[in-house]
Tab-separated table of C-alpha atoms in Angstrom:
chain	number	residue	atom	x	y	z
A	17	MET	CA	0.000	0.000	0.000
A	18	ILE	CA	1.266	3.488	-0.866
A	19	LYS	CA	1.876	5.758	2.132
A	20	VAL	CA	1.441	9.529	1.665
A	21	LEU	CA	2.480	12.210	4.157
A	22	VAL	CA	0.150	15.192	3.717
A	23	VAL	CA	1.988	18.386	4.630
A	24	SER	CA	-0.559	21.045	5.579
A	25	THR	CA	-1.795	23.159	8.415
A	26	LYS	CA	-2.855	21.174	11.446
A	27	ILE	CA	-5.936	19.039	10.935
A	28	ASP	CA	-7.985	19.619	14.071
A	29	PRO	CA	-11.683	20.093	14.728
A	30	PRO	CA	-13.624	22.140	13.983
A	31	ILE	CA	-13.324	21.686	10.234
A	32	ASP	CA	-14.358	25.244	9.496
A	33	ASP	CA	-11.715	25.924	6.876
A	34	ALA	CA	-11.967	24.972	3.197
A	35	ASN	CA	-8.359	23.726	3.179
A	36	LYS	CA	-8.994	21.352	6.082
A	37	ALA	CA	-12.246	20.156	4.515
A	38	THR	CA	-10.492	19.462	1.202
A	39	ILE	CA	-7.880	17.318	2.926
A	40	ILE	CA	-10.429	15.408	5.026
A	41	ASN	CA	-12.583	14.746	1.951
A	42	LEU	CA	-9.572	13.576	-0.056
A	43	VAL	CA	-8.335	11.091	2.510
A	44	SER	CA	-11.826	9.766	3.240
A	45	LYS	CA	-12.575	9.065	-0.454
A	46	ILE	CA	-9.338	7.234	-1.288
A	47	GLN	CA	-9.375	3.955	0.615
A	48	ASP	CA	-6.471	2.052	-0.973
A	49	VAL	CA	-3.821	4.603	0.074
A	50	SER	CA	-2.513	5.121	3.600
A	51	PHE	CA	-2.246	8.779	4.690
A	52	VAL	CA	-0.283	10.474	7.457
A	53	LEU	CA	-1.863	13.791	8.510
A	54	LEU	CA	-0.139	16.398	10.644
A	55	SER	CA	-2.224	17.326	13.653
A	56	SER	CA	-2.112	18.137	17.346
A	57	PRO	CA	-2.881	15.639	20.105
A	58	SER	CA	-6.500	16.859	20.268
A	59	GLY	CA	-6.953	16.240	16.537
A	60	VAL	CA	-5.737	12.681	16.911
A	61	ASP	CA	-8.370	12.022	19.571
A	62	ALA	CA	-11.179	13.590	17.526
A	63	PHE	CA	-10.565	11.624	14.311
A	64	SER	CA	-9.067	8.351	15.539
A	65	LYS	CA	-12.283	6.318	15.545
A	66	ASP	CA	-13.382	7.354	12.040
A	67	ALA	CA	-10.090	7.049	10.181
A	68	LYS	CA	-9.227	3.613	8.886
A	69	ASN	CA	-6.512	4.500	6.368
A	70	VAL	CA	-5.251	7.611	8.221
A	71	VAL	CA	-2.497	7.922	10.797
A	72	PHE	CA	-2.118	11.205	12.669
A	73	ASP	CA	1.273	12.648	13.544
A	74	PRO	CA	0.763	15.085	16.454
A	75	ILE	CA	3.548	17.605	15.783
A	76	TYR	CA	1.548	20.826	16.162
A	77	ASP	CA	0.765	22.793	19.308
A	78	PRO	CA	-2.982	22.529	20.104
A	79	LYS	CA	-3.094	26.043	21.577
A	80	LYS	CA	-1.849	27.849	18.477
A	81	HIS	CA	-4.236	28.342	15.555
A	82	HIS	CA	-1.680	29.732	13.114
A	83	MET	CA	1.684	28.553	11.863
A	84	ALA	CA	3.972	30.135	14.429
A	85	PHE	CA	7.735	29.892	14.023
A	86	THR	CA	7.977	26.963	16.443
A	87	GLN	CA	5.421	25.009	14.435
A	88	LYS	CA	7.326	25.704	11.217
A	89	VAL	CA	10.476	24.351	12.869
A	90	ARG	CA	8.594	21.203	13.964
A	91	LEU	CA	7.292	20.767	10.426
A	92	PHE	CA	10.795	21.140	9.000
A	93	MET	CA	12.138	18.581	11.484
A	94	ARG	CA	9.307	16.198	10.517
A	95	LEU	CA	10.267	16.523	6.845
A	96	LEU	CA	13.890	15.749	7.689
A	97	ARG	CA	12.937	12.560	9.536
A	98	LYS	CA	14.134	9.496	7.667
A	99	ASP	CA	10.858	7.645	7.193
A	100	THR	CA	11.548	4.724	4.951
A	101	ASP	CA	7.864	3.887	4.672
A	102	ILE	CA	6.701	7.276	3.303
A	103	ASP	CA	6.366	6.986	-0.473
A	104	ILE	CA	5.058	10.449	-1.427
A	105	TYR	CA	5.059	13.831	0.305
A	106	HIS	CA	1.914	15.733	-0.695
A	107	CYS	CA	2.050	19.415	0.274
A	108	MET	CA	-1.428	20.955	0.381
A	109	LEU	CA	-1.101	24.492	1.608
A	110	THR	CA	-1.810	28.133	1.106
A	111	PRO	CA	1.463	29.283	-0.399
A	112	THR	CA	3.738	32.204	0.178
A	113	ILE	CA	6.705	33.019	-2.006
A	114	VAL	CA	9.086	31.868	0.728
A	115	SER	CA	7.329	28.543	1.336
A	116	ILE	CA	7.154	27.677	-2.366
A	117	HIS	CA	10.858	28.330	-2.893
A	118	PHE	CA	11.747	26.477	0.302
A	119	LEU	CA	9.698	23.389	-0.561
A	120	ARG	CA	10.922	23.315	-4.146
A	121	PHE	CA	14.535	23.535	-2.990
A	122	PHE	CA	14.014	21.032	-0.159
A	123	PHE	CA	12.426	18.305	-2.276
A	124	ARG	CA	14.864	18.816	-5.145
A	125	PHE	CA	17.812	18.650	-2.732
A	126	THR	CA	16.580	15.573	-0.835
A	127	GLY	CA	15.267	13.717	-3.889
A	128	LYS	CA	12.028	12.731	-2.134
A	129	LYS	CA	8.942	12.175	-4.287
A	130	SER	CA	6.577	15.068	-3.785
A	131	VAL	CA	3.407	16.718	-5.028
A	132	LEU	CA	2.676	20.380	-4.339
A	133	THR	CA	-0.990	21.404	-4.414
A	134	LEU	CA	-1.609	25.110	-4.012
A	135	LEU	CA	-4.983	25.684	-2.381
A	136	ASN	CA	-5.059	29.448	-2.959
A	137	LYS	CA	-3.243	31.969	-5.073
A	138	VAL	CA	0.325	32.860	-4.181
A	139	GLU	CA	0.507	35.847	-1.882
A	140	ASP	CA	3.565	38.059	-1.576
A	141	VAL	CA	5.141	38.227	1.831
């Protein structure tokens, strides 16, 4: 079975954001692929009983609702982890110029298979 790490904002309830809803709908419709979603410990508890092909990686702080610097560092460290069982890294995010250049450089440098899905237009920072 193919294993996909979905790089995004944290997937926690409530699902009141179109980006979160897109990710939840995607992983719930595709049953023959295993997904790893980045979440906080509270998100793992909320979705654990419904998700059969989803594993949650609680790297985000449950108290912060935006991508603070510490959460970006945790995300970067998660990407550097040597997971031999991750086949594809699927980045689904609202892009900034800095994040697009960083991800493009990172995946080209590491040689990991990746897909970048931009959920909104690129905004200048």
